[in-house]
Amino acid sequence: MSATRIASVTGRRLWDSRGRPTVEVEMTTESGASGRAMAPAGASTGTGEAVDRRDGGGAFGGFDVTGAVASVNEEIAATLRGMDAADQDGLDARLIELDGTEDKRRLGGNALIAASMAAAHAAAAALRMPLWRYLGGSDDSLLPLPEIQIFGGGAHAGRRVDIQDFMCIAVGAETFAQALDWTAEVYRAAGSLMAGAGKLRGVADEGGFWPAFDGNEEALGYLTRAIEAAGLEPGGQMAISLDIAASEFGRGGVYRLARDGRDLDSGAMIDMLKGWLGRYPIVSIEDPLAEDDPKGLKAFTDAAGAAVQVIGDDYLVTNAERVRAAAAGGICNAVLVKPNQAGTLSETRAAFDAARAAGWGAVVSARSGETEDVTIVHLAVGWGAKQLKVGAFARSERMAKWNEGLRIADALDNRGALPPRTAFPWGR
Ligand code: 2PG
Ligand code: MG
C-alpha cells in the first residue's frame, strides 16, 4: 500500500454561486485520506480557454453537467485508480491524453480541473499536510496581496456599465488581515455613498455593488471617494485596479461603449484609459484591449506598462506558451492565473512558472461563477504568487476564500505578512 495511491474517484453534481450545476470530484487514497474540489465557471471567457462540458438542452438553461459528472465516474475514475495522487504532472498528463481534444471539451474542462485539484487535496491529506504547504509553502511564506471588487459590471451585471471589475488593492497594507480590514471599510463606504445618491441596487455576480452609474468613468469617481471616506489615502494606502474585460465589447478593433454611447477604435480606447490613469489612482489594468487586438495591447503596455501592471486574461488564458510569446512580444506584463482556463493544475503551474521566468507579475484568480472551494488560496500561498483576485468583499463564495487566507496567516511565523511594496510595479 502507498499512502497516496488513488483508491477511488467520485464525481457529483453540486451547485455554483449563480445557481448553476457544477462538478465536484472526491478522491480517496489507499491510506483512507480524501480530498475534494469543485469546478468554478466564467462568464466573460477567453476563446482559448478549456471548455466546460455542459449538457445543453432545456434543463437549467443548458448548463447541466450530468455528462461531465459521468466523465468523472466512468473514464476518469477508471484511469486514475491506482495512480499516485502525489504525481500531479503524471496524472494530469494522463487526463490530457485521455481527453484527446485541444480544448478538453470531450471529458470537459470542468471535470478535468475538479479531478486534478482533488488529487492535490487527497495527496496533501494523505501526507497530513495543509494544501498550501504541500504545494511548496513554508513557515515564512507570504500571503498574496488581495485585489478586491467594489463595483461589478460588464457580463457580471447585465452590462449595466461596460467595464467589468472596479477593484481596490491595499498597496500600503503590511498584512493580509490589514488589507482586508481596509477593504471592508471601503466596501462599506461605497455602499453608503451609493445609498446616499439613491443608486444602491444590490450586488452583481461577484458581490460588488450593482453599477447604477450614468457612465463608466462615474464609477471611478465613486470608488476614489469611497477610499477617502474610509479614511484611506488614495494611491498611497489604497489604489484602484480595473478589469476592462474589453473582449466583451470590442471586436475587430471597434470598442462599443454602450453606457457612454460611443464607439472607439483601439487608439481612442488607449487614450481614454490613459486619461483615467492621469485622473485616478489606478495601479493595475486587466484586458485593456480585446483578445483579438494584440497590437492594441502592446501599444497600451508600451504607453503605460512602466508604471502600471497590465494583466492579460482573455488573451493568455493561463497558457504557458502564450505567456512566453506575449512576454517576448511585450504585449502585457502580468498574467491572470485561473486553473479552469488551463484545465489541469500542472498546466496552471506551467503558466505561472512562465510568468515568473519572464519577470512578470501573476495574479491567481477566481471566476465569476464560484463555490465554497478555497483551492486557489492555497495555490497562491504555496506557489508564492504575490496577488490574489477573488471578487468582492461580500457573498460567502468570496468570503470563504478571504477567510481561508486569514486561517493560513495564523499558521505562519509572520502571521500573514504581504510581499513588500517594492515587489510590485507600483512600488518600483
Ligand atoms: C475575469 C473573471 C473574474 P469571469 O474576467 O477576470 O472577474 O470573470 O470568471 O466571468 O471570466
Ligand atoms: Mg478578466
Coordinates of C-alpha atoms and ligand atoms in Angstrom, one line a residue:
M1 CA 0.0 0.0 0.0
S2 CA 1.2 3.5 -0.8
A3 CA -0.3 6.4 1.3
T4 CA -1.0 8.4 -1.8
R5 CA -2.1 5.7 -4.2
I6 CA -5.6 6.6 -5.5
A7 CA -8.3 4.2 -4.3
S8 CA -11.4 5.9 -5.6
V9 CA -12.6 8.8 -7.7
T10 CA -16.2 10.0 -7.4
G11 CA -17.9 12.8 -9.3
R12 CA -21.1 14.5 -8.2
R13 CA -23.2 17.4 -9.4
L14 CA -23.4 20.3 -7.0
W15 CA -24.4 24.0 -7.5
D16 CA -22.3 27.2 -8.0
S17 CA -22.8 30.7 -6.9
R18 CA -25.1 31.6 -9.8
G19 CA -27.3 28.6 -9.0
R20 CA -25.9 26.6 -12.0
P21 CA -24.8 23.0 -11.8
T22 CA -21.1 22.3 -11.3
V23 CA -18.8 19.3 -10.9
E24 CA -17.2 18.2 -7.6
V25 CA -14.7 15.4 -7.5
E26 CA -13.9 13.5 -4.4
M27 CA -10.8 11.3 -4.3
T28 CA -9.7 8.8 -1.7
T29 CA -6.3 7.2 -1.3
E30 CA -5.4 3.7 -0.1
S31 CA -4.5 5.1 3.3
G32 CA -8.1 6.4 3.7
A33 CA -7.3 10.0 3.2
S34 CA -9.6 12.0 1.0
G35 CA -9.7 15.3 -0.9
R36 CA -12.2 17.1 -3.0
A37 CA -12.5 20.1 -5.3
M38 CA -15.2 21.9 -7.3
A39 CA -15.0 23.5 -10.7
P40 CA -15.8 27.2 -11.0
A41 CA -17.2 28.8 -14.1
G42 CA -16.5 32.0 -16.0
A43 CA -19.0 34.3 -17.8
S44 CA -16.5 36.5 -19.7
T45 CA -14.4 33.7 -21.1
G46 CA -11.5 33.9 -23.5
T47 CA -11.9 31.9 -26.7
G48 CA -8.7 29.9 -25.9
E49 CA -9.9 28.5 -22.6
A50 CA -10.5 24.9 -21.7
V51 CA -14.2 24.3 -22.5
D52 CA -16.6 23.0 -19.8
R53 CA -18.8 20.1 -20.8
R54 CA -22.4 21.1 -20.4
D55 CA -25.5 19.0 -21.3
G56 CA -27.3 21.7 -23.4
G57 CA -31.0 21.2 -23.9
G58 CA -33.8 22.7 -21.8
A59 CA -32.8 21.9 -18.2
F60 CA -31.1 24.7 -16.2
G61 CA -30.6 26.8 -19.3
G62 CA -28.4 24.1 -20.9
F63 CA -25.9 24.4 -18.1
D64 CA -26.4 20.9 -16.6
V65 CA -23.2 18.8 -16.1
T66 CA -24.5 15.2 -16.0
G67 CA -22.2 14.4 -18.9
A68 CA -19.2 15.9 -17.1
V69 CA -20.0 14.0 -13.9
A70 CA -20.3 10.8 -15.9
S71 CA -16.8 11.5 -17.4
V72 CA -15.5 11.5 -13.8
N73 CA -17.3 8.4 -12.6
E74 CA -16.5 6.4 -15.7
E75 CA -13.4 7.2 -17.8
I76 CA -11.5 9.4 -15.4
A77 CA -12.1 7.2 -12.3
A78 CA -11.0 4.1 -14.3
T79 CA -7.9 5.8 -15.5
L80 CA -6.8 7.4 -12.2
R81 CA -7.5 4.5 -9.9
G82 CA -4.1 3.0 -8.8
M83 CA -2.1 6.1 -9.9
D84 CA -0.2 8.2 -7.4
A85 CA -2.2 11.3 -6.3
A86 CA 1.1 13.0 -5.5
D87 CA 2.3 12.6 -9.1
Q88 CA 0.4 15.7 -10.3
D89 CA 2.3 16.0 -13.6
G90 CA 1.9 12.3 -14.5
L91 CA -1.8 12.3 -13.5
D92 CA -2.6 15.5 -15.4
A93 CA -0.7 14.2 -18.5
R94 CA -2.9 11.1 -18.4
L95 CA -6.0 13.2 -18.1
I96 CA -5.0 15.4 -21.1
E97 CA -4.2 12.3 -23.2
L98 CA -7.5 10.6 -22.2
D99 CA -9.5 13.6 -23.2
G100 CA -7.7 13.9 -26.5
T101 CA -9.0 17.2 -27.6
E102 CA -7.3 20.6 -28.0
D103 CA -9.6 22.4 -25.6
K104 CA -10.7 19.5 -23.2
R105 CA -14.3 19.5 -24.5
R106 CA -14.7 15.7 -24.7
L107 CA -14.4 14.9 -21.0
G108 CA -14.9 18.6 -20.0
G109 CA -12.6 21.2 -18.6
N110 CA -14.9 21.3 -15.6
A111 CA -14.4 17.5 -15.0
L112 CA -10.7 17.7 -15.5
I113 CA -9.9 20.7 -13.3
A114 CA -12.0 19.3 -10.4
A115 CA -10.2 15.9 -10.7
S116 CA -6.8 17.5 -11.0
M117 CA -7.3 19.7 -7.9
A118 CA -9.0 16.9 -5.9
A119 CA -5.8 14.9 -6.4
A120 CA -3.7 17.6 -4.8
H121 CA -6.1 17.8 -1.9
A122 CA -6.1 14.0 -1.5
A123 CA -2.3 13.8 -1.6
A124 CA -1.9 16.6 0.9
A125 CA -4.4 14.9 3.2
A126 CA -2.6 11.6 2.9
L127 CA 0.7 13.3 3.8
R128 CA -1.1 15.1 6.6
M129 CA -0.1 18.5 5.3
P130 CA -2.3 21.6 4.7
L131 CA -2.5 22.0 0.9
W132 CA -0.6 25.3 0.8
R133 CA 2.4 23.6 2.5
Y134 CA 2.1 20.5 0.2
L135 CA 2.3 22.9 -2.8
G136 CA 5.6 24.3 -1.6
G137 CA 4.7 26.7 1.2
S138 CA 6.9 27.1 4.3
D139 CA 6.7 28.7 7.8
D140 CA 7.9 32.0 6.2
S141 CA 5.6 32.0 3.2
L142 CA 3.9 35.3 2.4
L143 CA 0.2 35.9 1.8
P144 CA -0.8 37.3 -1.6
L145 CA -1.9 41.0 -1.9
P146 CA -5.7 40.9 -2.4
E147 CA -7.4 42.6 -5.4
I148 CA -11.0 43.1 -4.3
Q149 CA -14.0 44.2 -6.3
I150 CA -16.1 47.1 -5.1
F151 CA -18.4 47.6 -8.1
G152 CA -19.3 44.8 -10.6
G153 CA -20.1 45.5 -14.3
G154 CA -20.0 44.1 -17.8
A155 CA -21.1 40.5 -18.1
H156 CA -21.5 40.2 -14.4
A157 CA -24.1 43.0 -14.1
G158 CA -26.3 42.7 -17.2
R159 CA -23.9 45.1 -18.9
R160 CA -25.2 48.0 -16.8
V161 CA -21.8 49.5 -17.4
D162 CA -19.3 48.3 -19.9
I163 CA -16.2 48.0 -17.6
Q164 CA -16.4 44.7 -15.7
D165 CA -14.4 45.0 -12.4
F166 CA -13.8 48.1 -10.4
M167 CA -11.5 46.9 -7.7
C168 CA -9.2 48.1 -5.0
I169 CA -5.7 47.0 -3.9
A170 CA -4.4 47.9 -0.4
V171 CA -1.0 48.9 -1.7
G172 CA 0.0 50.3 1.7
A173 CA -1.0 47.4 3.8
E174 CA 1.6 45.2 5.6
T175 CA -0.5 42.2 6.4
F176 CA -3.3 40.2 4.6
A177 CA -5.6 41.0 7.6
Q178 CA -4.9 44.7 7.3
A179 CA -5.6 44.7 3.6
L180 CA -9.0 43.0 4.4
D181 CA -9.8 45.5 7.2
W182 CA -9.2 48.4 4.9
T183 CA -11.2 46.9 2.1
A184 CA -14.1 46.2 4.4
E185 CA -14.2 49.9 5.2
V186 CA -14.0 50.9 1.5
Y187 CA -16.8 48.4 0.6
R188 CA -19.0 49.8 3.4
A189 CA -18.2 53.4 2.4
A190 CA -19.0 52.7 -1.2
G191 CA -22.4 51.2 -0.2
S192 CA -23.2 54.3 1.9
L193 CA -22.3 56.6 -1.0
M194 CA -24.4 54.6 -3.4
A195 CA -27.4 54.6 -0.9
G196 CA -27.0 58.3 -0.3
A197 CA -27.1 59.0 -4.0
G198 CA -30.2 56.8 -4.5
K199 CA -28.0 54.3 -6.5
L200 CA -27.9 51.3 -4.3
R201 CA -29.4 48.4 -6.3
G202 CA -27.9 45.3 -4.6
V203 CA -24.9 43.4 -5.9
A204 CA -23.5 41.9 -9.1
D205 CA -22.3 38.3 -9.7
E206 CA -19.1 38.7 -7.7
G207 CA -20.6 40.6 -4.8
G208 CA -19.5 44.1 -5.9
F209 CA -22.3 46.7 -5.8
W210 CA -24.6 46.8 -8.9
P211 CA -23.2 49.7 -11.0
A212 CA -26.1 52.1 -11.3
F213 CA -23.9 54.7 -12.9
D214 CA -24.5 57.2 -15.7
G215 CA -21.2 56.5 -17.4
N216 CA -18.2 54.2 -17.0
E217 CA -16.0 56.9 -15.5
E218 CA -18.5 57.8 -12.9
A219 CA -17.7 54.6 -11.1
L220 CA -14.1 55.7 -10.8
G221 CA -15.1 58.9 -9.1
Y222 CA -17.3 57.0 -6.6
L223 CA -14.5 54.5 -5.9
T224 CA -12.0 57.2 -5.2
R225 CA -14.5 58.9 -2.9
A226 CA -15.2 55.7 -1.1
I227 CA -11.4 55.2 -0.4
E228 CA -11.3 58.8 1.0
A229 CA -14.5 58.2 3.0
A230 CA -12.9 55.1 4.5
G231 CA -10.1 57.4 5.9
L232 CA -7.5 56.0 3.5
E233 CA -5.1 57.8 1.2
P234 CA -6.0 57.1 -2.4
G235 CA -2.9 55.7 -4.2
G236 CA -0.7 55.7 -1.0
Q237 CA -2.7 53.2 1.0
M238 CA -5.5 52.1 -1.3
A239 CA -5.3 52.1 -5.0
I240 CA -7.6 51.2 -7.9
S241 CA -7.4 48.2 -10.1
L242 CA -9.6 47.6 -13.2
D243 CA -10.6 44.6 -15.3
I244 CA -11.8 46.3 -18.5
A245 CA -12.7 42.8 -20.0
A246 CA -12.5 44.6 -23.4
S247 CA -13.1 41.4 -25.4
E248 CA -16.7 41.6 -24.2
F249 CA -17.4 44.8 -26.0
G250 CA -14.6 45.1 -28.5
R251 CA -14.2 43.1 -31.8
G252 CA -12.2 43.8 -34.9
G253 CA -10.7 47.0 -33.4
V254 CA -14.1 48.6 -32.6
Y255 CA -14.9 49.1 -29.0
R256 CA -18.6 49.7 -28.3
L257 CA -19.1 51.6 -25.0
A258 CA -22.9 51.2 -24.8
R259 CA -23.1 53.1 -21.4
D260 CA -21.2 56.1 -22.8
G261 CA -23.0 55.9 -26.2
R262 CA -19.8 55.9 -28.3
D263 CA -17.6 53.6 -30.4
L264 CA -13.9 53.9 -30.0
D265 CA -11.1 52.5 -32.1
S266 CA -8.0 50.9 -30.4
G267 CA -6.1 54.2 -30.2
A268 CA -9.1 56.0 -28.7
M269 CA -9.5 53.3 -26.1
I270 CA -5.9 53.7 -25.2
D271 CA -6.3 57.5 -24.9
M272 CA -9.4 57.0 -22.7
L273 CA -7.6 54.6 -20.4
K274 CA -4.5 56.9 -20.2
G275 CA -6.8 59.8 -19.3
W276 CA -8.2 57.6 -16.4
L277 CA -4.7 56.8 -15.3
G278 CA -4.0 60.5 -15.1
R279 CA -7.1 61.3 -13.1
Y280 CA -7.5 58.3 -10.7
P281 CA -5.1 56.3 -8.5
I282 CA -5.0 53.2 -10.8
V283 CA -2.1 50.8 -10.5
S284 CA -3.4 47.8 -12.5
I285 CA -5.4 47.2 -15.6
E286 CA -6.5 43.8 -16.9
D287 CA -7.6 43.2 -20.5
P288 CA -7.5 46.9 -21.5
L289 CA -7.9 45.8 -25.2
A290 CA -9.7 42.8 -26.6
E291 CA -8.1 39.4 -27.1
D292 CA -8.2 39.9 -30.9
D293 CA -6.2 43.1 -30.6
P294 CA -2.6 42.2 -29.6
K295 CA -1.3 45.3 -31.3
G296 CA -3.5 47.4 -29.1
L297 CA -2.5 45.5 -26.0
K298 CA 1.2 46.1 -26.9
A299 CA 0.6 49.8 -27.7
F300 CA -1.1 50.2 -24.3
T301 CA 1.7 48.3 -22.5
D302 CA 4.3 50.5 -24.3
A303 CA 2.5 53.6 -23.2
A304 CA 1.6 52.7 -19.6
G305 CA 3.3 49.5 -18.7
A306 CA 6.3 51.1 -16.9
A307 CA 4.1 52.4 -14.1
V308 CA 1.0 50.2 -14.3
Q309 CA 0.5 46.5 -14.2
V310 CA -1.0 45.3 -17.5
I311 CA -2.7 41.9 -16.9
G312 CA -3.6 39.5 -19.7
D313 CA -6.6 37.3 -19.0
D314 CA -8.6 36.5 -22.2
Y315 CA -5.5 36.8 -24.4
L316 CA -3.3 34.5 -22.3
V317 CA -5.9 32.1 -20.9
T318 CA -3.5 30.7 -18.3
N319 CA -1.4 29.1 -21.1
A320 CA 2.4 28.8 -20.7
E321 CA 3.1 29.1 -24.4
R322 CA 1.0 32.2 -24.8
V323 CA 2.7 33.8 -21.7
R324 CA 6.1 33.1 -23.2
A325 CA 5.1 34.6 -26.6
A326 CA 3.5 37.6 -25.0
A327 CA 6.5 38.3 -22.8
A328 CA 8.8 38.1 -25.9
G329 CA 6.5 40.5 -27.7
G330 CA 6.0 42.9 -24.8
I331 CA 2.2 42.5 -25.1
C332 CA 1.4 42.9 -21.4
N333 CA 3.5 42.5 -18.2
A334 CA 1.4 40.2 -15.9
V335 CA -0.9 37.2 -16.2
L336 CA -4.1 36.2 -14.6
V337 CA -3.9 32.6 -13.4
K338 CA -7.2 30.7 -13.5
P339 CA -6.9 26.9 -13.1
N340 CA -10.1 26.2 -15.0
Q341 CA -8.8 28.2 -18.0
A342 CA -5.9 25.7 -18.3
G343 CA -7.9 22.6 -17.2
T344 CA -5.3 20.9 -15.1
L345 CA -3.2 22.0 -12.1
S346 CA 0.1 21.3 -13.8
E347 CA -0.7 23.4 -16.9
T348 CA -1.8 26.2 -14.5
R349 CA 1.5 25.9 -12.7
A350 CA 3.4 26.0 -16.0
A351 CA 1.7 29.3 -16.9
F352 CA 2.6 30.7 -13.5
D353 CA 6.2 29.5 -13.9
A354 CA 6.4 31.0 -17.4
A355 CA 5.3 34.4 -15.9
R356 CA 7.9 34.2 -13.2
A357 CA 10.6 33.3 -15.6
A358 CA 9.7 36.4 -17.7
G359 CA 9.9 38.6 -14.6
W360 CA 6.1 39.2 -14.9
G361 CA 3.5 39.6 -12.2
A362 CA 1.0 36.8 -11.7
V363 CA -2.5 37.2 -10.1
V364 CA -4.2 33.9 -9.0
S365 CA -7.9 34.4 -9.7
A366 CA -11.3 33.0 -9.0
R367 CA -14.1 33.0 -11.6
S368 CA -17.4 35.0 -11.6
G369 CA -19.2 31.7 -11.0
E370 CA -17.7 30.2 -7.8
T371 CA -18.2 27.8 -5.0
E372 CA -17.0 27.5 -1.4
D373 CA -13.9 25.7 -2.8
V374 CA -10.8 27.5 -1.5
T375 CA -8.1 25.7 -3.5
I376 CA -6.9 28.9 -5.2
V377 CA -5.9 30.5 -1.9
H378 CA -3.6 27.5 -1.2
L379 CA -2.2 27.7 -4.7
A380 CA -1.3 31.4 -4.2
V381 CA 0.4 30.8 -0.9
G382 CA 2.1 27.5 -1.8
W383 CA 3.4 28.8 -5.1
G384 CA 4.4 32.2 -3.8
A385 CA 2.1 34.1 -6.1
K386 CA 2.1 37.7 -4.9
Q387 CA -1.5 38.6 -5.8
L388 CA -5.0 37.1 -5.4
K389 CA -8.3 38.1 -7.1
V390 CA -11.4 36.6 -5.7
G391 CA -14.3 39.1 -6.4
A392 CA -15.9 41.4 -3.8
F393 CA -16.0 41.6 0.0
A394 CA -19.4 40.0 0.2
R395 CA -21.1 36.7 -0.6
S396 CA -19.8 33.6 1.0
E397 CA -18.2 32.0 -2.1
R398 CA -15.9 35.1 -2.0
M399 CA -15.6 35.4 1.8
A400 CA -14.7 31.7 2.1
K401 CA -11.5 32.5 0.3
W402 CA -10.6 35.6 2.2
N403 CA -11.3 33.8 5.4
E404 CA -9.1 30.8 4.3
G405 CA -6.3 33.3 3.8
L406 CA -6.7 34.5 7.4
R407 CA -6.6 30.9 8.6
I408 CA -3.4 30.2 6.7
A409 CA -1.9 33.5 8.0
D410 CA -2.4 32.2 11.6
A411 CA -0.2 29.2 10.8
L412 CA 2.8 31.3 9.5
D413 CA 5.7 32.7 11.5
N414 CA 5.0 36.2 10.1
R415 CA 1.2 35.9 10.8
G416 CA 0.3 36.8 7.2
A417 CA 2.8 39.4 6.0
L418 CA 2.3 40.6 2.4
P419 CA 5.2 41.0 -0.1
P420 CA 7.0 44.3 0.3
R421 CA 5.7 47.2 -1.8
T422 CA 8.9 47.0 -3.9
A423 CA 7.8 43.6 -5.2
F424 CA 5.1 45.3 -7.3
P425 CA 5.3 47.6 -10.4
W426 CA 3.8 50.5 -8.4
G427 CA 6.5 50.2 -5.7
R428 CA 9.4 50.4 -8.1
Ligands
2PG1 C1 -12.3 37.8 -15.1 C2 -13.2 36.9 -14.3 C3 -13.3 37.3 -12.8 P1 -15.1 35.5 -15.5 O1 -12.7 38.2 -16.2 O2 -11.2 38.1 -14.7 O3 -13.6 38.7 -12.7 O4 -14.5 36.9 -14.8 O5 -14.9 34.4 -14.5 O6 -16.5 35.8 -15.8 O7 -14.2 35.3 -16.7
MG2 MG -10.7 39.2 -16.6

